[in-house]
mmCIF file of C-alpha atoms in Angstrom:
data_model
loop_
_atom_site.group_PDB
_atom_site.id
_atom_site.type_symbol
_atom_site.label_atom_id
_atom_site.label_comp_id
_atom_site.label_asym_id
_atom_site.label_seq_id
_atom_site.Cartn_x
_atom_site.Cartn_y
_atom_site.Cartn_z
ATOM 1 C CA MET F 385 43.959 28.853 -24.054
ATOM 2 C CA ALA F 386 45.395 30.575 -20.979
ATOM 3 C CA LEU F 387 44.398 29.050 -17.535
ATOM 4 C CA THR F 388 41.816 30.458 -15.221
ATOM 5 C CA ALA F 389 42.090 30.202 -11.445
ATOM 6 C CA ILE F 390 38.590 30.626 -9.504
ATOM 7 C CA THR F 391 39.647 31.703 -5.909
ATOM 8 C CA ASN F 392 38.068 32.310 -2.286
ATOM 9 C CA ALA F 393 34.918 30.192 -3.385
ATOM 10 C CA GLN F 394 33.905 27.363 -1.237
ATOM 11 C CA VAL F 395 33.937 24.348 -3.605
ATOM 12 C CA PHE F 396 31.255 21.574 -3.362
ATOM 13 C CA ASP F 397 32.695 19.060 -5.289
ATOM 14 C CA GLY F 398 29.560 17.020 -6.271
ATOM 15 C CA GLU F 399 29.662 14.727 -3.211
ATOM 16 C CA LYS F 400 30.611 16.879 -0.244
ATOM 17 C CA THR F 401 31.878 20.459 0.560
ATOM 18 C CA VAL F 402 35.651 20.668 0.791
ATOM 19 C CA GLY F 403 36.361 23.909 1.753
ATOM 20 C CA VAL F 404 37.405 27.063 -0.145
ATOM 21 C CA ARG F 405 39.921 25.820 -2.915
ATOM 22 C CA THR F 406 41.458 27.348 -5.868
ATOM 23 C CA VAL F 407 40.151 25.840 -8.780
ATOM 24 C CA VAL F 408 42.733 25.630 -12.226
ATOM 25 C CA ILE F 409 41.104 25.291 -15.657
ATOM 26 C CA ASP F 410 43.394 24.453 -18.301
ATOM 27 C CA GLY F 411 41.632 24.610 -21.807
ATOM 28 C CA THR F 412 38.426 22.413 -21.353
ATOM 29 C CA ARG F 413 39.596 20.470 -18.468
ATOM 30 C CA ILE F 414 40.212 21.059 -14.648
ATOM 31 C CA ALA F 415 43.703 20.821 -14.131
ATOM 32 C CA ARG F 416 43.907 21.647 -10.142
ATOM 33 C CA VAL F 417 41.624 21.442 -7.369
ATOM 34 C CA GLY F 418 43.706 23.261 -4.192
ATOM 35 C CA GLY F 419 47.036 24.847 -4.135
ATOM 36 C CA GLU F 420 48.566 27.928 -5.320
ATOM 37 C CA VAL F 421 47.335 30.085 -7.967
ATOM 38 C CA PRO F 422 49.417 29.460 -11.029
ATOM 39 C CA ARG F 423 51.501 32.707 -12.568
ATOM 40 C CA ASP F 424 50.001 34.425 -15.688
ATOM 41 C CA CYS F 425 46.400 33.276 -15.309
ATOM 42 C CA GLU F 426 43.413 34.825 -15.320
ATOM 43 C CA VAL F 427 41.693 35.110 -11.895
ATOM 44 C CA VAL F 428 37.823 34.980 -10.875
ATOM 45 C CA ASP F 429 37.306 36.243 -7.389
ATOM 46 C CA GLY F 430 35.008 33.845 -6.051
ATOM 47 C CA SER F 431 34.870 35.359 -2.702
ATOM 48 C CA GLY F 432 31.002 35.171 -1.276
ATOM 49 C CA SER F 433 30.215 32.228 -3.448
ATOM 50 C CA THR F 434 30.027 28.541 -4.110
ATOM 51 C CA LEU F 435 31.689 26.669 -6.872
ATOM 52 C CA LEU F 436 29.702 23.701 -8.104
ATOM 53 C CA PRO F 437 29.676 21.143 -10.931
ATOM 54 C CA GLY F 438 27.568 22.165 -13.741
ATOM 55 C CA LEU F 439 24.153 20.881 -13.062
ATOM 56 C CA ILE F 440 22.541 17.725 -15.048
ATOM 57 C CA ASP F 441 18.813 17.630 -15.960
ATOM 58 C CA ALA F 442 18.248 13.782 -15.892
ATOM 59 C CA HIS F 443 14.634 14.080 -17.730
ATOM 60 C CA VAL F 444 14.058 16.590 -20.644
ATOM 61 C CA HIS F 445 12.782 16.553 -23.847
ATOM 62 C CA SER F 446 14.784 19.192 -26.258
ATOM 63 C CA ALA F 447 13.077 22.114 -27.969
ATOM 64 C CA PRO F 448 14.523 24.425 -30.111
ATOM 65 C CA GLY F 449 16.647 27.040 -28.135
ATOM 66 C CA SER F 450 15.961 24.689 -25.159
ATOM 67 C CA LEU F 451 19.986 23.650 -24.770
ATOM 68 C CA ALA F 452 20.962 27.368 -24.834
ATOM 69 C CA LEU F 453 18.198 28.137 -22.317
ATOM 70 C CA ALA F 454 19.623 25.334 -20.204
ATOM 71 C CA LEU F 455 23.490 26.553 -20.005
ATOM 72 C CA ARG F 456 22.082 30.308 -18.849
ATOM 73 C CA PHE F 457 20.809 28.484 -15.679
ATOM 74 C CA GLY F 458 24.099 26.406 -15.140
ATOM 75 C CA VAL F 459 22.382 23.232 -16.517
ATOM 76 C CA THR F 460 25.608 22.136 -18.657
ATOM 77 C CA THR F 461 23.932 18.585 -19.252
ATOM 78 C CA GLU F 462 20.592 17.525 -20.223
ATOM 79 C CA LEU F 463 19.562 14.120 -20.481
ATOM 80 C CA GLU F 464 17.183 13.673 -23.363
ATOM 81 C CA MET F 465 14.295 11.044 -22.550
ATOM 82 C CA GLN F 466 12.565 11.012 -25.838
ATOM 83 C CA GLY F 467 13.721 13.059 -28.979
ATOM 84 C CA MET F 468 16.143 13.900 -31.595
ATOM 85 C CA ASN F 469 19.900 14.416 -29.965
ATOM 86 C CA THR F 470 21.487 10.812 -30.660
ATOM 87 C CA ARG F 471 24.948 10.592 -31.779
ATOM 88 C CA GLU F 472 23.994 10.904 -35.584
ATOM 89 C CA ASN F 473 22.538 14.112 -35.106
ATOM 90 C CA ARG F 474 24.170 16.188 -32.103
ATOM 91 C CA GLY F 475 27.933 16.410 -33.751
ATOM 92 C CA SER F 476 27.463 20.191 -33.475
ATOM 93 C CA ILE F 477 26.249 20.308 -30.202
ATOM 94 C CA ALA F 478 29.367 18.583 -28.732
ATOM 95 C CA ASP F 479 31.437 21.706 -29.942
ATOM 96 C CA ASP F 480 29.287 24.683 -29.063
ATOM 97 C CA ASP F 481 29.945 25.953 -26.021
ATOM 98 C CA THR F 482 26.820 28.200 -25.863
ATOM 99 C CA LEU F 483 24.486 24.954 -25.487
ATOM 100 C CA ALA F 484 24.197 22.384 -22.609
ATOM 101 C CA ASP F 485 25.806 18.844 -23.565
ATOM 102 C CA VAL F 486 23.172 16.448 -23.966
ATOM 103 C CA ARG F 487 22.921 12.892 -24.110
ATOM 104 C CA SER F 488 19.414 10.689 -25.807
ATOM 105 C CA SER F 489 17.782 7.757 -25.726
ATOM 106 C CA GLY F 490 15.934 8.310 -29.221
ATOM 107 C CA PHE F 491 12.402 7.473 -29.321
ATOM 108 C CA ALA F 492 11.352 5.245 -26.551
ATOM 109 C CA ILE F 493 9.739 1.599 -27.652
ATOM 110 C CA THR F 494 6.092 2.035 -27.020
ATOM 111 C CA PRO F 495 3.175 0.014 -28.793
ATOM 112 C CA PRO F 496 1.366 2.539 -31.662
ATOM 113 C CA GLY F 497 -0.941 4.921 -30.264
ATOM 114 C CA GLY F 498 0.866 4.247 -27.223
ATOM 115 C CA HIS F 499 2.011 7.226 -24.851
ATOM 116 C CA PRO F 500 3.130 9.962 -25.293
ATOM 117 C CA SER F 501 0.669 10.515 -28.245
ATOM 118 C CA GLU F 502 -2.110 11.291 -25.806
ATOM 119 C CA LEU F 503 -0.731 14.535 -24.792
ATOM 120 C CA MET F 504 -0.359 16.008 -28.478
ATOM 121 C CA PRO F 505 -3.550 18.119 -29.087
ATOM 122 C CA GLU F 506 -4.911 16.882 -32.385
ATOM 123 C CA GLY F 507 -3.456 18.400 -35.401
ATOM 124 C CA PHE F 508 -0.456 19.628 -33.503
ATOM 125 C CA ARG F 509 2.952 19.892 -35.131
ATOM 126 C CA PRO F 510 5.853 20.620 -33.279
ATOM 127 C CA LYS F 511 7.534 24.217 -34.810
ATOM 128 C CA TRP F 512 11.407 23.227 -35.455
ATOM 129 C CA ASP F 513 13.493 22.084 -38.410
ATOM 130 C CA LEU F 514 13.826 18.334 -38.668
ATOM 131 C CA PRO F 515 17.551 16.678 -37.767
ATOM 132 C CA PRO F 516 19.713 15.183 -40.412
ATOM 133 C CA VAL F 517 18.922 11.979 -39.782
ATOM 134 C CA MET F 518 15.287 11.191 -38.624
ATOM 135 C CA PRO F 519 15.132 9.045 -35.665
ATOM 136 C CA LEU F 520 14.017 5.317 -35.524
ATOM 137 C CA MET F 521 10.304 5.090 -34.474
ATOM 138 C CA PRO F 522 10.696 1.921 -32.641
ATOM 139 C CA PHE F 523 6.832 0.530 -32.410
ATOM 140 C CA SER F 524 6.694 -2.495 -30.433
ATOM 141 C CA THR F 525 3.807 -4.754 -29.573
ATOM 142 C CA THR F 526 5.665 -7.888 -29.331
ATOM 143 C CA PRO F 527 8.684 -9.417 -27.351
ATOM 144 C CA GLU F 528 10.289 -10.216 -31.059
ATOM 145 C CA GLU F 529 10.116 -6.458 -32.206
ATOM 146 C CA ALA F 530 11.075 -4.864 -28.881
ATOM 147 C CA ALA F 531 14.096 -7.095 -28.561
ATOM 148 C CA ALA F 532 14.808 -6.198 -32.438
ATOM 149 C CA TYR F 533 14.539 -2.750 -32.054
ATOM 150 C CA VAL F 534 17.009 -2.703 -29.402
ATOM 151 C CA PRO F 535 20.649 -3.166 -31.401
ATOM 152 C CA GLN F 536 18.844 -0.693 -34.132
ATOM 153 C CA LEU F 537 18.530 2.112 -31.677
ATOM 154 C CA LEU F 538 22.052 1.579 -30.569
ATOM 155 C CA ALA F 539 23.188 1.474 -33.714
ATOM 156 C CA ARG F 540 21.767 4.824 -34.478
ATOM 157 C CA GLY F 541 23.107 6.253 -31.495
ATOM 158 C CA SER F 542 21.005 6.153 -28.427
ATOM 159 C CA ASP F 543 23.108 6.412 -25.614
ATOM 160 C CA PHE F 544 20.577 4.356 -23.540
ATOM 161 C CA ILE F 545 17.117 2.559 -24.416
ATOM 162 C CA LYS F 546 13.842 4.005 -22.847
ATOM 163 C CA PHE F 547 10.557 2.026 -22.370
ATOM 164 C CA MET F 548 7.169 3.374 -21.884
ATOM 165 C CA ILE F 549 4.765 1.845 -19.366
ATOM 166 C CA ASP F 550 1.788 3.678 -19.176
ATOM 167 C CA ASP F 551 -1.996 2.745 -20.162
ATOM 168 C CA GLY F 552 -2.967 6.361 -19.715
ATOM 169 C CA THR F 553 -4.668 6.115 -16.236
ATOM 170 C CA VAL F 554 -3.018 9.289 -14.614
ATOM 171 C CA GLU F 555 -3.058 11.262 -18.036
ATOM 172 C CA GLY F 556 -6.877 10.941 -18.344
ATOM 173 C CA HIS F 557 -6.532 8.123 -21.361
ATOM 174 C CA PRO F 558 -7.405 4.909 -19.232
ATOM 175 C CA GLY F 559 -6.888 2.202 -21.866
ATOM 176 C CA LEU F 560 -3.994 3.352 -23.562
ATOM 177 C CA PRO F 561 -1.936 0.726 -25.468
ATOM 178 C CA SER F 562 0.610 -0.063 -23.060
ATOM 179 C CA LEU F 563 3.699 -2.592 -23.358
ATOM 180 C CA ASP F 564 2.865 -5.910 -21.632
ATOM 181 C CA ARG F 565 4.947 -7.388 -18.946
ATOM 182 C CA ALA F 566 6.664 -10.253 -22.002
ATOM 183 C CA THR F 567 7.574 -7.378 -24.420
ATOM 184 C CA LEU F 568 9.138 -5.477 -21.489
ATOM 185 C CA ASN F 569 11.252 -8.111 -20.132
ATOM 186 C CA ALA F 570 12.139 -9.157 -23.688
ATOM 187 C CA GLY F 571 13.260 -5.897 -24.817
ATOM 188 C CA VAL F 572 15.598 -5.048 -21.416
ATOM 189 C CA ALA F 573 16.954 -8.670 -21.930
ATOM 190 C CA GLU F 574 18.033 -7.842 -25.235
ATOM 191 C CA ALA F 575 19.206 -4.364 -23.637
ATOM 192 C CA ARG F 576 21.384 -6.097 -21.042
ATOM 193 C CA LYS F 577 22.921 -8.399 -23.761
ATOM 194 C CA TYR F 578 24.674 -5.302 -25.248
ATOM 195 C CA GLY F 579 25.664 -3.645 -21.640
ATOM 196 C CA ALA F 580 23.219 -0.929 -22.480
ATOM 197 C CA LEU F 581 21.464 1.390 -19.813
ATOM 198 C CA THR F 582 17.926 0.986 -19.963
ATOM 199 C CA VAL F 583 15.272 3.516 -18.350
ATOM 200 C CA ALA F 584 11.553 3.487 -17.927
ATOM 201 C CA HIS F 585 8.713 5.624 -18.012
ATOM 202 C CA ALA F 586 6.503 4.499 -15.071
ATOM 203 C CA LEU F 587 3.776 6.658 -13.381
ATOM 204 C CA THR F 588 1.708 3.956 -11.273
ATOM 205 C CA VAL F 589 2.550 1.497 -8.858
ATOM 206 C CA GLU F 590 2.146 -1.082 -10.974
ATOM 207 C CA ALA F 591 4.336 0.179 -13.951
ATOM 208 C CA THR F 592 7.086 0.636 -11.441
ATOM 209 C CA ARG F 593 6.490 -2.867 -10.552
ATOM 210 C CA MET F 594 6.777 -4.217 -13.579
ATOM 211 C CA ALA F 595 10.233 -2.192 -14.372
ATOM 212 C CA ALA F 596 11.886 -3.133 -11.362
ATOM 213 C CA GLU F 597 10.889 -7.012 -11.940
ATOM 214 C CA ALA F 598 12.399 -6.699 -15.829
ATOM 215 C CA GLY F 599 15.348 -5.440 -14.268
ATOM 216 C CA VAL F 600 15.399 -1.675 -15.819
ATOM 217 C CA ASP F 601 18.266 0.475 -14.109
ATOM 218 C CA GLY F 602 16.434 3.415 -13.609
ATOM 219 C CA VAL F 603 12.502 4.840 -13.549
ATOM 220 C CA THR F 604 12.098 8.056 -14.858
ATOM 221 C CA HIS F 605 9.306 9.293 -12.712
ATOM 222 C CA VAL F 606 7.908 8.434 -9.204
ATOM 223 C CA PHE F 607 4.561 7.041 -9.038
ATOM 224 C CA MET F 608 1.854 9.060 -8.237
ATOM 225 C CA ASP F 609 -1.226 7.026 -8.506
ATOM 226 C CA GLN F 610 -1.023 5.909 -4.740
ATOM 227 C CA PRO F 611 1.007 6.474 -1.454
ATOM 228 C CA HIS F 612 4.234 4.491 -1.143
ATOM 229 C CA THR F 613 4.245 1.005 0.906
ATOM 230 C CA ALA F 614 7.163 -0.408 2.410
ATOM 231 C CA GLU F 615 7.364 -3.513 0.102
ATOM 232 C CA ILE F 616 7.191 -1.219 -3.134
ATOM 233 C CA ILE F 617 10.206 0.952 -1.624
ATOM 234 C CA ASP F 618 12.253 -2.539 -0.402
ATOM 235 C CA LEU F 619 11.499 -3.646 -4.101
ATOM 236 C CA ILE F 620 12.838 -0.751 -6.058
ATOM 237 C CA ARG F 621 15.938 -0.777 -3.344
ATOM 238 C CA ASP F 622 16.373 -4.440 -3.715
ATOM 239 C CA ALA F 623 16.278 -3.955 -7.592
ATOM 240 C CA GLY F 624 19.270 -1.411 -7.543
ATOM 241 C CA MET F 625 17.277 0.803 -9.455
ATOM 242 C CA PHE F 626 17.488 4.670 -9.504
ATOM 243 C CA VAL F 627 14.642 7.332 -9.491
ATOM 244 C CA ILE F 628 14.175 10.430 -11.305
ATOM 245 C CA PRO F 629 11.122 11.723 -9.230
ATOM 246 C CA CYS F 630 10.371 14.947 -11.268
ATOM 247 C CA ILE F 631 8.276 16.222 -8.677
ATOM 248 C CA THR F 632 7.809 19.412 -10.912
ATOM 249 C CA LEU F 633 5.949 17.404 -13.503
ATOM 250 C CA ASN F 634 3.793 15.777 -11.019
ATOM 251 C CA ALA F 635 3.212 19.309 -9.251
ATOM 252 C CA SER F 636 1.892 20.117 -13.020
ATOM 253 C CA MET F 637 -0.215 17.127 -13.315
ATOM 254 C CA MET F 638 -1.979 17.879 -10.167
ATOM 255 C CA GLY F 639 -2.643 21.380 -11.362
ATOM 256 C CA VAL F 640 0.266 23.331 -9.565
ATOM 257 C CA THR F 641 1.883 25.968 -12.071
ATOM 258 C CA GLY F 642 5.027 27.327 -11.876
ATOM 259 C CA SER F 643 4.260 31.093 -11.202
ATOM 260 C CA GLU F 644 5.884 31.654 -8.416
ATOM 261 C CA LEU F 645 9.045 30.451 -9.835
ATOM 262 C CA ALA F 646 8.297 32.556 -12.895
ATOM 263 C CA ASP F 647 7.745 35.808 -10.414
ATOM 264 C CA ASP F 648 11.445 35.237 -9.180
ATOM 265 C CA PRO F 649 13.649 38.006 -10.858
ATOM 266 C CA ARG F 650 16.494 35.659 -11.251
ATOM 267 C CA VAL F 651 14.206 33.465 -13.220
ATOM 268 C CA ALA F 652 12.112 35.944 -15.160
ATOM 269 C CA ALA F 653 15.217 37.984 -16.596
ATOM 270 C CA ARG F 654 16.459 34.694 -18.154
ATOM 271 C CA LEU F 655 13.053 33.400 -19.955
ATOM 272 C CA ASP F 656 11.204 35.077 -23.038
ATOM 273 C CA ASP F 657 7.236 35.210 -23.208
ATOM 274 C CA SER F 658 6.889 32.069 -24.648
ATOM 275 C CA TRP F 659 8.577 30.116 -21.557
ATOM 276 C CA ASP F 660 7.028 32.600 -19.165
ATOM 277 C CA ARG F 661 3.566 31.585 -20.220
ATOM 278 C CA THR F 662 4.401 28.000 -20.211
ATOM 279 C CA LEU F 663 5.665 28.245 -16.966
ATOM 280 C CA ARG F 664 2.855 29.816 -15.946
ATOM 281 C CA SER F 665 0.583 27.218 -16.828
ATOM 282 C CA SER F 666 0.494 23.501 -15.989
ATOM 283 C CA TYR F 667 -0.594 19.959 -17.130
ATOM 284 C CA ASP F 668 -3.529 19.532 -14.830
ATOM 285 C CA ARG F 669 -4.689 16.095 -16.014
ATOM 286 C CA TYR F 670 -4.417 14.228 -12.544
ATOM 287 C CA PRO F 671 -5.939 16.700 -9.810
ATOM 288 C CA GLN F 672 -6.626 14.209 -7.564
ATOM 289 C CA GLY F 673 -3.121 13.210 -7.065
ATOM 290 C CA SER F 674 -1.316 14.198 -3.808
ATOM 291 C CA LEU F 675 2.183 16.035 -3.632
ATOM 292 C CA GLU F 676 2.213 15.485 -0.051
ATOM 293 C CA ASP F 677 2.213 11.391 -1.023
ATOM 294 C CA VAL F 678 4.780 12.286 -3.872
ATOM 295 C CA CYS F 679 7.178 13.790 -1.720
ATOM 296 C CA ALA F 680 6.733 11.247 1.274
ATOM 297 C CA THR F 681 7.608 8.607 -1.442
ATOM 298 C CA VAL F 682 10.500 10.346 -2.473
ATOM 299 C CA ARG F 683 11.831 10.948 1.312
ATOM 300 C CA ALA F 684 11.405 7.198 1.625
ATOM 301 C CA LEU F 685 13.295 6.087 -1.232
ATOM 302 C CA ASP F 686 16.097 8.282 -0.172
ATOM 303 C CA ALA F 687 15.969 7.040 3.274
ATOM 304 C CA ALA F 688 16.346 3.810 2.107
ATOM 305 C CA GLY F 689 19.312 4.351 0.264
ATOM 306 C CA VAL F 690 17.836 4.444 -3.463
ATOM 307 C CA ASP F 691 19.803 6.716 -5.764
ATOM 308 C CA VAL F 692 17.462 10.006 -6.454
ATOM 309 C CA LEU F 693 18.155 11.891 -9.273
ATOM 310 C CA ALA F 694 17.089 15.595 -10.512
ATOM 311 C CA GLY F 695 14.958 15.723 -13.433
ATOM 312 C CA THR F 696 11.945 17.916 -14.780
ATOM 313 C CA ASP F 697 10.237 16.343 -17.585
ATOM 314 C CA VAL F 698 10.596 19.781 -19.279
ATOM 315 C CA SER F 699 9.352 20.148 -22.772
ATOM 316 C CA MET F 700 8.265 22.354 -25.252
ATOM 317 C CA PRO F 701 7.172 26.017 -24.760
ATOM 318 C CA GLU F 702 3.426 25.181 -24.895
ATOM 319 C CA THR F 703 1.208 25.622 -22.392
ATOM 320 C CA PHE F 704 -0.334 22.208 -22.337
ATOM 321 C CA PHE F 705 3.242 21.200 -21.362
ATOM 322 C CA GLY F 706 3.423 23.637 -18.880
ATOM 323 C CA GLY F 707 4.633 24.633 -15.275
ATOM 324 C CA LEU F 708 8.074 23.887 -16.377
ATOM 325 C CA ALA F 709 10.942 25.684 -18.308
ATOM 326 C CA HIS F 710 14.512 24.503 -19.502
ATOM 327 C CA GLY F 711 17.097 25.098 -16.652
ATOM 328 C CA ALA F 712 14.902 27.040 -14.418
ATOM 329 C CA SER F 713 12.887 23.898 -13.514
ATOM 330 C CA LEU F 714 15.972 22.197 -12.726
ATOM 331 C CA HIS F 715 16.533 24.510 -9.886
ATOM 332 C CA HIS F 716 12.735 24.236 -8.639
ATOM 333 C CA GLU F 717 13.221 20.685 -8.523
ATOM 334 C CA LEU F 718 16.318 20.837 -6.271
ATOM 335 C CA GLN F 719 13.733 22.977 -3.970
ATOM 336 C CA TYR F 720 11.248 20.131 -3.960
ATOM 337 C CA LEU F 721 13.818 17.440 -3.135
ATOM 338 C CA VAL F 722 14.444 19.493 -0.112
ATOM 339 C CA ALA F 723 11.183 19.983 0.624
ATOM 340 C CA ALA F 724 10.687 16.503 0.288
ATOM 341 C CA GLY F 725 13.077 15.802 2.924
ATOM 342 C CA LEU F 726 16.706 15.596 1.211
ATOM 343 C CA THR F 727 19.388 17.607 2.859
ATOM 344 C CA PRO F 728 20.656 20.324 0.317
ATOM 345 C CA SER F 729 23.774 18.352 -0.496
ATOM 346 C CA ARG F 730 21.957 15.074 -1.202
ATOM 347 C CA ALA F 731 19.825 17.395 -3.545
ATOM 348 C CA LEU F 732 22.868 19.073 -5.091
ATOM 349 C CA ARG F 733 24.309 15.227 -5.553
ATOM 350 C CA ALA F 734 20.953 14.280 -7.098
ATOM 351 C CA ALA F 735 21.855 17.101 -9.922
ATOM 352 C CA THR F 736 25.684 16.129 -10.226
ATOM 353 C CA ALA F 737 27.781 13.109 -9.206
ATOM 354 C CA THR F 738 25.238 10.908 -8.809
ATOM 355 C CA THR F 739 23.314 11.674 -12.026
ATOM 356 C CA ALA F 740 27.100 11.241 -13.790
ATOM 357 C CA ARG F 741 27.513 8.148 -12.097
ATOM 358 C CA ARG F 742 24.249 6.143 -12.660
ATOM 359 C CA PHE F 743 24.559 7.173 -16.258
ATOM 360 C CA ARG F 744 27.912 6.404 -17.067
ATOM 361 C CA LEU F 745 29.359 10.210 -17.535
ATOM 362 C CA SER F 746 32.486 9.643 -16.214
ATOM 363 C CA ASP F 747 34.074 12.886 -17.153
ATOM 364 C CA ARG F 748 31.797 15.255 -15.607
ATOM 365 C CA GLY F 749 29.372 15.828 -12.303
ATOM 366 C CA ARG F 750 32.287 16.220 -9.817
ATOM 367 C CA VAL F 751 34.974 19.147 -9.617
ATOM 368 C CA ALA F 752 37.628 16.815 -9.788
ATOM 369 C CA GLU F 753 41.039 17.176 -11.585
ATOM 370 C CA GLY F 754 40.970 15.677 -15.245
ATOM 371 C CA LEU F 755 37.357 16.162 -15.726
ATOM 372 C CA ARG F 756 35.362 18.556 -18.123
ATOM 373 C CA ALA F 757 35.468 21.858 -16.761
ATOM 374 C CA ASP F 758 31.580 22.083 -16.696
ATOM 375 C CA LEU F 759 31.270 24.552 -13.528
ATOM 376 C CA LEU F 760 28.612 26.752 -11.898
ATOM 377 C CA LEU F 761 29.667 29.708 -9.506
ATOM 378 C CA VAL F 762 26.913 30.707 -7.401
ATOM 379 C CA ASP F 763 26.653 33.750 -4.760
ATOM 380 C CA GLY F 764 25.745 32.254 -1.263
ATOM 381 C CA ASP F 765 25.938 28.588 -0.096
ATOM 382 C CA PRO F 766 23.398 26.137 -1.854
ATOM 383 C CA THR F 767 24.550 23.678 0.769
ATOM 384 C CA GLY F 768 22.663 25.600 3.679
ATOM 385 C CA ASP F 769 20.080 27.238 1.539
ATOM 386 C CA ILE F 770 19.279 25.158 -1.822
ATOM 387 C CA GLY F 771 17.741 28.455 -3.297
ATOM 388 C CA ASP F 772 21.160 29.837 -3.653
ATOM 389 C CA THR F 773 21.682 27.725 -6.844
ATOM 390 C CA LEU F 774 19.473 30.543 -8.938
ATOM 391 C CA ASN F 775 22.315 33.149 -7.528
ATOM 392 C CA THR F 776 24.006 32.831 -10.857
ATOM 393 C CA ARG F 777 27.636 34.513 -10.997
ATOM 394 C CA ALA F 778 29.304 32.299 -13.960
ATOM 395 C CA VAL F 779 29.001 29.212 -15.891
ATOM 396 C CA TRP F 780 31.355 27.149 -17.512
ATOM 397 C CA ARG F 781 30.932 24.551 -20.249
ATOM 398 C CA ARG F 782 34.104 22.939 -21.076
ATOM 399 C CA GLY F 783 36.320 25.747 -19.865
ATOM 400 C CA THR F 784 34.575 28.342 -21.872
ATOM 401 C CA ARG F 785 32.864 30.942 -19.685
ATOM 402 C CA LEU F 786 29.143 31.808 -20.924
ATOM 403 C CA ALA F 787 28.929 35.577 -21.944
ATOM 404 C CA ALA F 788 26.811 37.326 -19.602
#
């Protein structure tokens, strides 16, 4: 494969802006950052643009076509927080440069009848082909069951272990079966024995407290049932947890649709009718919530030094999972993070280097020599105007430029 040199673009390397640099791609890797343009290479003139690492959505649920859709928006990796793309099922994805790469928890540890069963309308069946290997369903009601499932999930190819801590209060289903403290603690302790990363679904302060006290590495939502206090922020910080706020999801839960995003021509041109309808809908399960409180919590977490990661909780093109669309909603999340008080550069880190570091993806998330050539070139300067992330000029996945 010939060398490719991206020239004259400002480079945001995943941590900071490093000025105008020539970035050279050799095969699937970044060969050089800086220096002269090599002889006999393809040159991509990046004048007036910014080169970023490919974006990482830290909270998704895959659907047919969703990895291709994500890549069209410059999202080169998605982290699946419940789904089928574990190592035993994603062999073809790894080498397909028309799709975003993916890492997956497999299915989460939850009691029978627990979250997310309450989200599915009666009789609903997802419209997709079954994978080559059916995933393990780790339903657990006792500490012994949770602990026993952890090594099985890891052996079956889960990249991290997820726990559901949700009694259904926020979703309008109070009394939903939920993991108790002993069962959660046993599962987390077992995962720690294997050195496995752990995450927890938690939408309330109490569930977040349980996750922190159990030693979970990160929560995949920010709580939305009440305003933050200094005590809960300190608990999260002192536990060393990361937080994936998914403000886009919380907004949708409160009845806020993604119609404004869907009206953006930079988005509309990349969505089919089913995703357009989904984006223009909402979950609308917690209308009493306060988006201002959620944003204030995110601002406090960032100010306290907690690692904030960008994720969306995007799922299937169904209106009852509304307000979200793969790829597009990560850009929306970046806008929400900035509105909450993060600087554009900190928001960009949340979708690149910070997420890669916390999920142990040492081969991506930065524009650095030797790493995967997962790159996004956008017109403008998103370190000044976060909305410029949608000005896609080019996307590379492992050094292969996505066809326009």
